[in-house]
Coordinates of C-alpha atoms in Angstrom, one line a residue:
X1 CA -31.8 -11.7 -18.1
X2 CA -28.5 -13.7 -18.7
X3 CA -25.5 -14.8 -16.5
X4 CA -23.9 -11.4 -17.2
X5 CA -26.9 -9.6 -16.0
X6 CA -27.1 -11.2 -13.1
X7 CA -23.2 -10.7 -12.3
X8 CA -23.7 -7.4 -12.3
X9 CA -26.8 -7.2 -10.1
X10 CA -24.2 -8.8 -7.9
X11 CA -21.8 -5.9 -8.5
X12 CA -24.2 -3.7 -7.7
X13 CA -25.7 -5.3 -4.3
X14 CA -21.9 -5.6 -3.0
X15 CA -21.6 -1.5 -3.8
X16 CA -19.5 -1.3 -6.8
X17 CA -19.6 1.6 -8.3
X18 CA -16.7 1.4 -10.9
X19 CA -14.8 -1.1 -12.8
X20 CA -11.5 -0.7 -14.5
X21 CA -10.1 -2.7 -17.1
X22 CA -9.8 -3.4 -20.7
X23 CA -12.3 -4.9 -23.3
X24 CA -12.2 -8.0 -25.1
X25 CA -14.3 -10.6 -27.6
X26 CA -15.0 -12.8 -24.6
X27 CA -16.0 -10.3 -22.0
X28 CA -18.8 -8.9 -24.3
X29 CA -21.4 -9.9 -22.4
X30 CA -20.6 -8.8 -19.3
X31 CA -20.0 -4.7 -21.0
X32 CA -23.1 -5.1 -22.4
X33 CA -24.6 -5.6 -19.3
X34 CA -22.9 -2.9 -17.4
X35 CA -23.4 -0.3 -19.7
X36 CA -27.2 0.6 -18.3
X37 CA -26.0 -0.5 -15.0
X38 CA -25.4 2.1 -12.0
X39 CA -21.5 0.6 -12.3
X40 CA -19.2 2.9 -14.3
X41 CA -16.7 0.8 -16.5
X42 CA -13.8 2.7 -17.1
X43 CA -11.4 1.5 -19.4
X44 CA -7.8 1.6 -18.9
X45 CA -4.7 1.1 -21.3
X46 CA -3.1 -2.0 -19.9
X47 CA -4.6 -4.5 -17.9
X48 CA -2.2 -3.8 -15.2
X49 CA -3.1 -0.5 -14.5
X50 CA -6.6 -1.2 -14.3
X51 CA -5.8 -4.0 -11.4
X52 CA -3.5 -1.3 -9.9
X53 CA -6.4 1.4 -9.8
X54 CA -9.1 -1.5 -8.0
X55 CA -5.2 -2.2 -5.8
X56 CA -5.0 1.0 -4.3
X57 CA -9.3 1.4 -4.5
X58 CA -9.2 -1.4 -2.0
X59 CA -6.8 0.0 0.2
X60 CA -8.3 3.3 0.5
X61 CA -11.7 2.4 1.0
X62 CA -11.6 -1.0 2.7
X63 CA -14.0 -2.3 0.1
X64 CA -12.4 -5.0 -2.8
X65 CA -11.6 -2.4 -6.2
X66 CA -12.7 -4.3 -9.0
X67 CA -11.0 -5.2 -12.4
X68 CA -11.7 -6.7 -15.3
X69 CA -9.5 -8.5 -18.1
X70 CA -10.6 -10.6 -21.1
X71 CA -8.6 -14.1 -21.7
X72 CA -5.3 -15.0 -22.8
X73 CA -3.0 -12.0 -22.7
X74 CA -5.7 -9.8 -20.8
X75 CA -5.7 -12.2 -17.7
X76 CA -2.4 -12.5 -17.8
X77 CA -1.4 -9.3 -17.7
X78 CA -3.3 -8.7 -14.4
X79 CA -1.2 -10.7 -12.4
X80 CA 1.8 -8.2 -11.2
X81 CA -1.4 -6.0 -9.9
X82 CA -3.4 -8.7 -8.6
X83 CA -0.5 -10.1 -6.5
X84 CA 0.3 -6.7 -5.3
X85 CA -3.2 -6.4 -4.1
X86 CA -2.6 -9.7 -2.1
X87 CA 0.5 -9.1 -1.1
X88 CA -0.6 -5.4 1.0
X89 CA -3.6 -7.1 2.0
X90 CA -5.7 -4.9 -0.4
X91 CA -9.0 -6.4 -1.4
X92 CA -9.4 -6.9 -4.9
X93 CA -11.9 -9.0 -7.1
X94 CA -10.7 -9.6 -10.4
X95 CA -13.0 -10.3 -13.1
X96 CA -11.8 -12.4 -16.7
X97 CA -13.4 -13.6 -19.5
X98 CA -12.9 -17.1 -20.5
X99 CA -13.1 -19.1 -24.1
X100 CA -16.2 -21.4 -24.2
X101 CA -16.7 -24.5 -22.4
X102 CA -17.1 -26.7 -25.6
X103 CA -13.3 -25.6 -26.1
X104 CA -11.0 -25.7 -22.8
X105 CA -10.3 -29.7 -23.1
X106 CA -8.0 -29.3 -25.6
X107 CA -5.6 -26.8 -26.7
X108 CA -7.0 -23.9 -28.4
X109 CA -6.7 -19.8 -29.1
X110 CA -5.5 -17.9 -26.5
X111 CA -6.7 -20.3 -23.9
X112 CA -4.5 -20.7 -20.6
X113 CA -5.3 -21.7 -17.3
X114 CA -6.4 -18.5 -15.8
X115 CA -7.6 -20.0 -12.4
X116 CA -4.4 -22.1 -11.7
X117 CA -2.1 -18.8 -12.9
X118 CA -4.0 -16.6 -10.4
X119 CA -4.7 -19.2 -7.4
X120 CA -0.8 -18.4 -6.2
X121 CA -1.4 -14.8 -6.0
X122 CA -5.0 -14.7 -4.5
X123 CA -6.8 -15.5 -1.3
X124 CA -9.0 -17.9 -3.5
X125 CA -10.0 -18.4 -7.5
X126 CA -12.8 -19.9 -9.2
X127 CA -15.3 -20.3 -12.1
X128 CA -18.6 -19.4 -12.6
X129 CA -19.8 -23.0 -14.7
X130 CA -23.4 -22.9 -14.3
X131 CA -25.7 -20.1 -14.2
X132 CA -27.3 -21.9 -10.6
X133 CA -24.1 -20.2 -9.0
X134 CA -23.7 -17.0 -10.1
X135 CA -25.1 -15.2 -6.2
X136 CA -23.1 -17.5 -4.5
X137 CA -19.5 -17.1 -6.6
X138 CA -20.2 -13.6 -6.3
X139 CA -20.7 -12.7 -2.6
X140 CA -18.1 -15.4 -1.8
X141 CA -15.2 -13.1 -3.6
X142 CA -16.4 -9.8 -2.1
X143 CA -16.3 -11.6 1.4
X144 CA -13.0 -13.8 1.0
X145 CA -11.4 -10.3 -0.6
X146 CA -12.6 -8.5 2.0
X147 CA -12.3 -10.3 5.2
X148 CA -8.8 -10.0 7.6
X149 CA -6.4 -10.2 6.0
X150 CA -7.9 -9.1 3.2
X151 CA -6.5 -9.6 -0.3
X152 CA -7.3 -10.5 -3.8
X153 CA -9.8 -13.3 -5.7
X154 CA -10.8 -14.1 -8.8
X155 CA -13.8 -14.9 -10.9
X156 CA -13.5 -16.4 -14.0
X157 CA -16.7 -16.4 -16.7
X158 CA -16.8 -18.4 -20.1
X159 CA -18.4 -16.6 -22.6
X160 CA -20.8 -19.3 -23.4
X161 CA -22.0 -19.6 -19.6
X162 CA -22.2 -15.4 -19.7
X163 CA -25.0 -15.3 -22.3
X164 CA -27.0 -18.0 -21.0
X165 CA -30.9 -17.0 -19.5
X166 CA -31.4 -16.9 -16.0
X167 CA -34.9 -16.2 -14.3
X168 CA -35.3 -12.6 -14.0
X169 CA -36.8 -12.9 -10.7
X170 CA -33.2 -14.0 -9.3
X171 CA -31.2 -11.1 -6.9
X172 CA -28.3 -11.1 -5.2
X173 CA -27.1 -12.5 -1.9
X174 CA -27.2 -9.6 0.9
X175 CA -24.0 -8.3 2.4
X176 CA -24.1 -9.0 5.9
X177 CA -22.3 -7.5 8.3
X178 CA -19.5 -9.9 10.4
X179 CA -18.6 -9.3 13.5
X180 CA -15.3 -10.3 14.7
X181 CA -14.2 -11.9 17.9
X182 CA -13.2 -10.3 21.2
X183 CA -10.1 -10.9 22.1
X184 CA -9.7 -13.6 25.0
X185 CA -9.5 -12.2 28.2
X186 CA -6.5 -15.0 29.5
X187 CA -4.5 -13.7 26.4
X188 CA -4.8 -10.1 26.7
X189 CA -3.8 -10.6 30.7
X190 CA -0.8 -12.2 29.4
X191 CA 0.1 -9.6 27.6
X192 CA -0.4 -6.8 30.3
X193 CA 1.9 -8.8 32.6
X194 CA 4.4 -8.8 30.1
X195 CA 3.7 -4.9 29.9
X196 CA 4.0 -4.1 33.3
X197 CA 7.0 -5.9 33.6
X198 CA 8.7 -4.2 31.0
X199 CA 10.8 -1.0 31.3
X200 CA 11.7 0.0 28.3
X201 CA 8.0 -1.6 26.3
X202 CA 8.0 -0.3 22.5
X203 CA 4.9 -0.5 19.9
X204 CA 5.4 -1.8 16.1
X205 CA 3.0 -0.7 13.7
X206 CA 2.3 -2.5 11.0
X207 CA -0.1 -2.8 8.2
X208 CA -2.7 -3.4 10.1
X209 CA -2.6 -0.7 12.4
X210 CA -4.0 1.8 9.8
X211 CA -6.3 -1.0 7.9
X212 CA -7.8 -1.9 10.3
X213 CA -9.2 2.1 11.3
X214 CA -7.4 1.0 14.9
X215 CA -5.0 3.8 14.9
X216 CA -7.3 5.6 17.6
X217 CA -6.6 2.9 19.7
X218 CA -2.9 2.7 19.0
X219 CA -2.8 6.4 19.8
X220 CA -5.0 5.9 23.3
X221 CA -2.3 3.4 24.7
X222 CA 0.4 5.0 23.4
X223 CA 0.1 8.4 24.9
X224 CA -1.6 7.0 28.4
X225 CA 1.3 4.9 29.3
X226 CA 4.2 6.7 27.5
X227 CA 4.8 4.0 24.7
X228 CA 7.0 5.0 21.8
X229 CA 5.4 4.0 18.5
X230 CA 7.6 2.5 15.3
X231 CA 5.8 2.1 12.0
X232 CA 6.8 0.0 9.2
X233 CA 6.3 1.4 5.5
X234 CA 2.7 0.7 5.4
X235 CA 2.3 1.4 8.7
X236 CA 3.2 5.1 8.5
X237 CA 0.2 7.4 10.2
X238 CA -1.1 4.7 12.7
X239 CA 0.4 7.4 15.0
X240 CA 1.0 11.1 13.8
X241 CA 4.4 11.8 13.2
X242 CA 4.4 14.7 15.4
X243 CA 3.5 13.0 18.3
X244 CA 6.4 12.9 20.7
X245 CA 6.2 9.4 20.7
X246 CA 6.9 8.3 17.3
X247 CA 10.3 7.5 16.2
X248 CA 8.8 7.2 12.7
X249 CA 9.6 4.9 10.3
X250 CA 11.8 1.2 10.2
X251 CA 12.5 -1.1 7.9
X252 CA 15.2 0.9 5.4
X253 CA 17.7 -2.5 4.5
X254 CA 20.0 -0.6 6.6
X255 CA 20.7 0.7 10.5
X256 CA 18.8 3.9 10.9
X257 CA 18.3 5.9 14.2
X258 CA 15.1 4.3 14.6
X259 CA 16.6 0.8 14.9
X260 CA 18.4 1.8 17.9
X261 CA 15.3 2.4 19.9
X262 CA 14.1 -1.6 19.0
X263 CA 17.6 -2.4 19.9
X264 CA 17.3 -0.8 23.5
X265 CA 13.2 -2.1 23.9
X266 CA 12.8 -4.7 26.6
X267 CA 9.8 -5.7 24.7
X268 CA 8.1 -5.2 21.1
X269 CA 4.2 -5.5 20.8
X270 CA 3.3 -6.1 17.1
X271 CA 0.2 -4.7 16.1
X272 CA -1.0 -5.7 12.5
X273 CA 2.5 -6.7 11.5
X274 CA 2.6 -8.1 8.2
X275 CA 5.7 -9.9 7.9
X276 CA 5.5 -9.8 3.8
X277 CA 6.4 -5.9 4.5
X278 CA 9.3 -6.1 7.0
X279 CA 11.3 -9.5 7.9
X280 CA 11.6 -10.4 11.4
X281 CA 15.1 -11.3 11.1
X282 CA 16.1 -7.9 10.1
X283 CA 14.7 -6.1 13.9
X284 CA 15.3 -9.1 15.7
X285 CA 18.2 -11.0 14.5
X286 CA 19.2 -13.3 17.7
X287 CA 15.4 -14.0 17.9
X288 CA 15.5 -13.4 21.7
X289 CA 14.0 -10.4 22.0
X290 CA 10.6 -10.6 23.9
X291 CA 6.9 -9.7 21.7
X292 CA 3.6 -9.8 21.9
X293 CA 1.7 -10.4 19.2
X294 CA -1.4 -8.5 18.3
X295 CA -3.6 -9.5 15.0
X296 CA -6.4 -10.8 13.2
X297 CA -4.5 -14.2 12.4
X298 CA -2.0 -16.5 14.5
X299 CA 1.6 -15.3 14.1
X300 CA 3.4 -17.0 11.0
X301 CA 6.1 -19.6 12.5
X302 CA 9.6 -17.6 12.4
X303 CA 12.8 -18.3 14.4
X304 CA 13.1 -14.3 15.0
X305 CA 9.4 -14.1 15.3
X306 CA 8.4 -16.5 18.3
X307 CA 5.7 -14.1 20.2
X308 CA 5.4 -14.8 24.2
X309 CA 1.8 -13.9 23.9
X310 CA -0.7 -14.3 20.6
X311 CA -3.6 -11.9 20.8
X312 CA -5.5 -12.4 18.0
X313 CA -9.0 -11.1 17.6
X314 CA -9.9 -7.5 16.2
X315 CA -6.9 -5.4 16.5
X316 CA -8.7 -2.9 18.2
X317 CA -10.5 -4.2 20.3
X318 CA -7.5 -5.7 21.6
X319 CA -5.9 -2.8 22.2
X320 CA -8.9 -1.6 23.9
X321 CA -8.8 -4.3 26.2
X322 CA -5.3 -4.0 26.7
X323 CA -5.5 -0.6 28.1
X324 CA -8.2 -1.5 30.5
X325 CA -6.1 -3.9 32.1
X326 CA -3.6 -1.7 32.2
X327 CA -5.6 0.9 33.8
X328 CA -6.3 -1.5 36.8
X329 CA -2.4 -2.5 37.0
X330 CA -0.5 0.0 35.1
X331 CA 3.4 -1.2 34.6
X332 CA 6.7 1.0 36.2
X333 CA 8.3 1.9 32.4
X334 CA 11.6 4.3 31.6
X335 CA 10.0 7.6 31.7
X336 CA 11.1 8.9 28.1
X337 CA 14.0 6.2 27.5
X338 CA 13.2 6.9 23.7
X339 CA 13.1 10.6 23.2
X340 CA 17.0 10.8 22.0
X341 CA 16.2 8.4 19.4
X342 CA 13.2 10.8 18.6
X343 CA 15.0 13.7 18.7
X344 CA 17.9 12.5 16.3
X345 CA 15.2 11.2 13.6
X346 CA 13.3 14.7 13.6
X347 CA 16.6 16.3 13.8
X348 CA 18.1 14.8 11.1
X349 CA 14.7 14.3 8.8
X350 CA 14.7 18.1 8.8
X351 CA 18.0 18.3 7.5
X352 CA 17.8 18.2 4.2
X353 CA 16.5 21.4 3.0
X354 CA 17.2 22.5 -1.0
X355 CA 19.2 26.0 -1.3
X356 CA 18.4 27.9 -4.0
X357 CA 21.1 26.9 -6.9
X358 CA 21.7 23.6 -5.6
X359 CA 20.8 20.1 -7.2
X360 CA 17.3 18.7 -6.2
X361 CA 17.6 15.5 -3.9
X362 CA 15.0 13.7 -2.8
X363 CA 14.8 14.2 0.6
X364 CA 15.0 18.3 0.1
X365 CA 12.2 17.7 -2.8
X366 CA 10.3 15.7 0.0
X367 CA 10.9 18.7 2.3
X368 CA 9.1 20.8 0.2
X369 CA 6.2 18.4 -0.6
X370 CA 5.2 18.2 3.0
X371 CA 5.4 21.8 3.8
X372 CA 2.4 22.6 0.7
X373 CA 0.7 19.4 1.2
X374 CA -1.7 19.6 3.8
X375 CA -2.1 17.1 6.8
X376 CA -4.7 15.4 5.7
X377 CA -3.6 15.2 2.1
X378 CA -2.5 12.0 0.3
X379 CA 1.2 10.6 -0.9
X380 CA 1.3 8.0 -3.4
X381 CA 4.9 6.1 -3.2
X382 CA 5.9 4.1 -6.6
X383 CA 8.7 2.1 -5.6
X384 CA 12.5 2.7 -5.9
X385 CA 15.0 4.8 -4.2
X386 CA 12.6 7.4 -3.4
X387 CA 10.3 4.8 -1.8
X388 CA 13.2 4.4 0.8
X389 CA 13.4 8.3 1.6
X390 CA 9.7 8.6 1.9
X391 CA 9.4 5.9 4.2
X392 CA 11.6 7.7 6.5
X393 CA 11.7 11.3 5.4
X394 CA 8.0 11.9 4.8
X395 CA 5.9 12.6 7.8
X396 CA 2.5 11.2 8.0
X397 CA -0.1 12.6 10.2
X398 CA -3.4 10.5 9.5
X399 CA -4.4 6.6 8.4
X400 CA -4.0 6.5 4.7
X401 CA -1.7 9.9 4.4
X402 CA 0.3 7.7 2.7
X403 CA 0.2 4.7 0.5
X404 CA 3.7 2.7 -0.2
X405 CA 3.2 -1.0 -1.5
X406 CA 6.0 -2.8 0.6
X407 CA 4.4 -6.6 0.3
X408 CA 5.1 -7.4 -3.4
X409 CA 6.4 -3.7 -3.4
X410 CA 6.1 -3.8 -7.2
X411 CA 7.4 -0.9 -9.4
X412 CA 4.0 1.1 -11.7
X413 CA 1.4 1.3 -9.0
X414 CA 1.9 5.5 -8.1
X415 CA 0.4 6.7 -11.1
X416 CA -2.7 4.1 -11.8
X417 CA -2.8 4.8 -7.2
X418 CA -3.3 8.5 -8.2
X419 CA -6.2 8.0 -10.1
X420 CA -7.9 5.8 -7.7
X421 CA -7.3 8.0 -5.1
X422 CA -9.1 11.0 -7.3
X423 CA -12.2 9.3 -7.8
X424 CA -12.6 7.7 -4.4
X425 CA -12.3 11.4 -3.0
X426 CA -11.9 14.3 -5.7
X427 CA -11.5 16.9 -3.4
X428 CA -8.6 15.2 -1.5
X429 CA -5.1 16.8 -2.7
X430 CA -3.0 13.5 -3.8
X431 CA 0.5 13.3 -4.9
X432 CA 1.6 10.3 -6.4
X433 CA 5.7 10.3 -6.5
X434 CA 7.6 7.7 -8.3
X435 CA 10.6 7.4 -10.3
X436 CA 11.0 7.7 -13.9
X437 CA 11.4 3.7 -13.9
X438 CA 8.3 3.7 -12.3
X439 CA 6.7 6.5 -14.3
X440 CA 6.9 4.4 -17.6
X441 CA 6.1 1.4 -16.8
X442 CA 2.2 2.3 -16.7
X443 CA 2.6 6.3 -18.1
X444 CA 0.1 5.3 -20.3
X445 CA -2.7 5.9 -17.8
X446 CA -2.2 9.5 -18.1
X447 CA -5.0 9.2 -21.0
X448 CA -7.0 7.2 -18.3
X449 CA -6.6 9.7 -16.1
X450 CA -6.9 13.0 -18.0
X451 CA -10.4 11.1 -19.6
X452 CA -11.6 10.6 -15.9
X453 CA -11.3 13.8 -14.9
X454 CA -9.0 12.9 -12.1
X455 CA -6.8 15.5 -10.4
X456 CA -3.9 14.7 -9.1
X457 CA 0.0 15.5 -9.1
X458 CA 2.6 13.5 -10.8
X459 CA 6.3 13.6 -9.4
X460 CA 8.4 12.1 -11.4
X461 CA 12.2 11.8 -9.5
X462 CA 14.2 11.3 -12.7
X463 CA 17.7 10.0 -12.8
X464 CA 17.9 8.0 -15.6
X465 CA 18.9 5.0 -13.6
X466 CA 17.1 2.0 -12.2
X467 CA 18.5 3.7 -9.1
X468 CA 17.6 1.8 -5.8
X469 CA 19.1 -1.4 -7.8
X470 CA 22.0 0.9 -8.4
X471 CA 22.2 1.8 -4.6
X472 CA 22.1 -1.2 -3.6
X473 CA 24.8 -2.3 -6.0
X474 CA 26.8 -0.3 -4.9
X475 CA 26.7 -1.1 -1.3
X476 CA 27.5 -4.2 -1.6
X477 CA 30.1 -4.4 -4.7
X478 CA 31.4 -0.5 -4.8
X479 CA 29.8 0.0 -8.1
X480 CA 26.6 -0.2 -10.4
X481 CA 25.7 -2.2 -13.8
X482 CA 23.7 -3.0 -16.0
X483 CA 21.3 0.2 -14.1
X484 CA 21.3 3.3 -16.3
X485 CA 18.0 4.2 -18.8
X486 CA 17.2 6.8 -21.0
X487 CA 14.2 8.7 -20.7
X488 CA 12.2 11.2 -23.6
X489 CA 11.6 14.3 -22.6
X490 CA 9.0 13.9 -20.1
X491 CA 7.7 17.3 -20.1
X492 CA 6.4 16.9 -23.7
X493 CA 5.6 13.7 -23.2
X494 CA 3.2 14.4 -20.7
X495 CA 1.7 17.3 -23.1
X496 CA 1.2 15.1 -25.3
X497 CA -1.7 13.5 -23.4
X498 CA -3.4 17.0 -22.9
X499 CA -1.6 17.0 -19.2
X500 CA -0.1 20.2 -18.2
X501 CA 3.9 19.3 -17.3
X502 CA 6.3 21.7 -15.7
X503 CA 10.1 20.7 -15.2
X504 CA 10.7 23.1 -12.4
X505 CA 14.3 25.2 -12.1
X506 CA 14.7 25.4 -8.3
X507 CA 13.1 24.9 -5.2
X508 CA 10.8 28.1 -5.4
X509 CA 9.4 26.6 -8.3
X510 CA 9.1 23.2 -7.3
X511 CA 6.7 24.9 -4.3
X512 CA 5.0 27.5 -6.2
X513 CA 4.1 24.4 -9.3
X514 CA 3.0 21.8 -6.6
X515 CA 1.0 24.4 -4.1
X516 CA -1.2 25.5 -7.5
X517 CA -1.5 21.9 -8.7
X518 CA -2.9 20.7 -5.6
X519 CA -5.2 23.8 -4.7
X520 CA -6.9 23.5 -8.1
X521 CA -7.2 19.7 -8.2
X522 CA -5.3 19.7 -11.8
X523 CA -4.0 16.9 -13.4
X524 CA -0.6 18.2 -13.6
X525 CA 3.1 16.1 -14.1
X526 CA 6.2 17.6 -12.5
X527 CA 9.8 16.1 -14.1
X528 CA 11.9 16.8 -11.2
X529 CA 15.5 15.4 -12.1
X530 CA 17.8 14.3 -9.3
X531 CA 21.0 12.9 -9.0
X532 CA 22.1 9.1 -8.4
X533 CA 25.4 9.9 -7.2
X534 CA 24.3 12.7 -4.5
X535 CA 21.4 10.9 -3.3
X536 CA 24.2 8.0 -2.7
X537 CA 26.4 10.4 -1.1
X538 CA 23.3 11.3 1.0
X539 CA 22.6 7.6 2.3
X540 CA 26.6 7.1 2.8
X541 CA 26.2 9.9 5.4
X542 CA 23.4 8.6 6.6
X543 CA 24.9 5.6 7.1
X544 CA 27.6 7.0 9.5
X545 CA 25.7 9.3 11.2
X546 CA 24.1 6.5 12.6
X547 CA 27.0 4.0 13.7
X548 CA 28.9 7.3 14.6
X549 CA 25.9 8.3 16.8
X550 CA 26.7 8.3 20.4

């Protein structure tokens, strides 16, 4: 066999099962040899949305997605994906092609330096240049990608090294399972003395909290000692949302009801906090309020962000241990010193409901979306101003109900998301919601996904405005520029690919279009317009509802 061959076998020992991507001269090789392999190659329409599909592959599974690009332009256009990947701690291994050895001295066609233009953006990046090291190069980026905090690498193969021989007789190096360590016992003490002494403790959930499948644990503390629970974006579902003790969501660029109850906490523990999702400064601006800091890595060094205690070991095993010492010593907290803060967000997030005859906003469009989607279901968030209602106004019940990026928190990921998440589980319902900003920037994957079979919803909030740009224009100068967009008519657009589109009169509709979608799995795009100026009415209010609040 040849290098390519044996990459594969690679693939193939570390579970692959699909790669996305798009093909090139230099990558021949390597789609010759997975064409009889067990590994589906699916080819996308841009480069981008192939790395978004492995993106949100990654997060849903836990195992690296994989995507593949050819040189030149191909690599190049991976890199928004590939540092969104890194960025929400996704595992990712990217795949390119590279120009032949004999050439990369000297300037030459299409030639750039793919491994110093991805090393930025990825936990680590490299070349296979000899076939000796194709097992090791291989197993290296599954682990690296894979490990806490996982992330994205890259692996770069010349096609001149890809077509040389390598003994047939050569396999892979086994995955092997690693075991993480305990957390230490001095630490976790630490942090149950700061517990006990609190009256008024609170619990941050970050991006970790749901990676890391420690959400069970989360939940166990939580409800034994009366904790309230505060997610970040990505944290959402760590706890359900139903839960009396979770205030929901934080981290909307602006004071929401659930910043007062960080406000009033005598003391924040952090679990999987990722502070590429949610600064420090903006929950902790004096940088005196007391945390505790629970992770797979040592806090980064902040002046809002100065942790008492550091637990770091697995995140739920910490919490584990954490509630055993608290069992033996529990603390004397503020029976309930949250629950008006609870009961203001759940007031409020349920008051938004459409009348019939009305405009659509987003929050009364989200209303309906979590009333047909069931709890286990999955939401897709693109990015823009509906990013920020769903954050808040979108209940999440389980780990991985829904997906926002909010490290890179780059615009095109929602539709390329949907598709992952319809092969990784077809018989999940999945929405994926993003703006029409969002929508075109990879729309083109609606071929990709319509040829794949997948089944999923498209909801497309149009305003024909970059709007969260707009929004926040507007909040800080009193007007917008330099924001507005035109759109074609998305309905035929959408048609156009074979994919059934609806552009739904009223709310009625809107349910009644979405509730079929999702029971029969089709691959179906809603155009759902809504308007910039309400929705910034909407956040206005919003706005003093909350310094109003008593």
């Amino acid at each position: 066999m040849n290098v390519a061959e044996l990459l594969v076998r690679c693939l193939e020992s570390e579970g692959v099962t699909h790669v996305f991507g798009v093909p090139g001269e230099e990558n021949e090789d390597l789609l010759f040899a997975l064409e009889p392999s067990s590994i589906q190659f699916v080819p996308t329409r841009h480069e981008q949305g192939a790395a978004f599909i492995a993106d949100v592959w990654g997060r849903l599974t836990g195992r690296a997605g994989v995507c593949l690009a050819t040189l030149g332009p191909g690599a190049t256009n991976l890199v928004t994906a590939v540092a969104d990947a890194n960025l929400d701690k996704a595992p990712l291994v990217a795949l390119t092609a590279q120009g032949g050895l004999d050439r990369l001295h000297h300037e030459s066609h299409q030639a750039v330096d793919v491994i110093g233009m991805l090393r930025p953006v990825t936990k680590w990046s490299a070349a296979i240049t000899s076939p000796a090291i194709v097992e090791e190069v291989v197993r290296k980026a599954f682990k690296v990608a894979e490990r806490e905090k996982p992330g994205a690498t890259h692996v770069e193969l010349s096609e001149d090294v890809a077509g040389l021989d390598v003994d047939d007789a050569r396999e892979p190096i086994p995955r092997r399972t690693v075991r993480r360590p305990a957390p230490d016992p001095r630490a976790v003490e630490e942090a149950a003395d700061l517990l006990r002494r609190a009256r008024r403790p609170l619990l941050l959930a970050g991006n970790g909290a749901v990676r890391t499948r420690a959400s069970a644990a989360l939940r166990h503390l939580a409800e034994r000692f009366d904790v309230p629970v505060v997610s970040t974006f990505m944290g959402k579902g760590a706890v359900p949302d139903d839960s009396p003790r979770s205030l929901l969501t934080i981290g909307l660029g602006f004071r929401d009801f659930a910043a007062r109850a960080v406000d009033d906490a005598d003391l924040v523990v952090a679990v999987g906090y990722d502070i590429a999702e949610y600064a420090p400064e903006d929950w902790n601006p004096a940088g005196d309020k007391p945390i505790v800091h629970v992770d797979f890595e040592p806090a980064e060094v902040y002046v809002q962000y100065a942790p008492r205690v550091e637990v770091v070991a697995d995140v739920c095993a910490s919490l584990q241990a954490l509630t055993a010492a608290l069992e033996e010593a529990p603390g004397r907290y503020e029976h309930g010193w949250y629950v008006p803060v609870r009961d203001r967000v759940v007031e409020d997030v349920a008051g938004y409901a459409l009348e019939p005859g009305a405009p659509f906003t987003i929050p009364g469009v989200l209303g309906v979306l979590r009333r047909v989607l069931p709890r286990d279901g999955l939401l897709i968030s693109d990015v823009g101003t509906h990013k920020m209602w769903i954050a808040r106004n979108f209940p999440t019940y389980v780990p991985g109900g829904c997906l926002i990026s909010n490290g890179l928190a780059s615009m095109g990921i929602a539709l390329p998301g949907g598709i992952a998440a319809s092969l990784v589980d077809p018989d999940r319902p999945v929405v994926a919601a993003m703006g029409d900003g969002g929508f075109l920037m990879n729309s083109q994957e609606l071929e990709t996904a319509r040829r794949v079979g997948a089944g999923f919803v498209c909801l497309v909030l149009r305003d024909d405005d970059y709007g969260l740009i707009g929004w926040k224009q507007e909040r800080s100068r009193g007007r917008s520029v330099s924001t507005r967009i035109g759109n074609p008519d998305l309905v035929e657009y959408a048609r156009s690919f074979g994919v059934a589109a609806y552009r739904p009169e009223g709310p009625a509709e809107l349910e009644a279009r979405l509730r079929a979608a999702l029971e029969a799995r089709e691959l179906c795009l809603l155009d759902v317009p809504v308007d910039t100026a309400v929705n910034s009415e909407l956040v206005a209010k919003l706005e003093q509802h909350w310094s109003n609040d008593p």
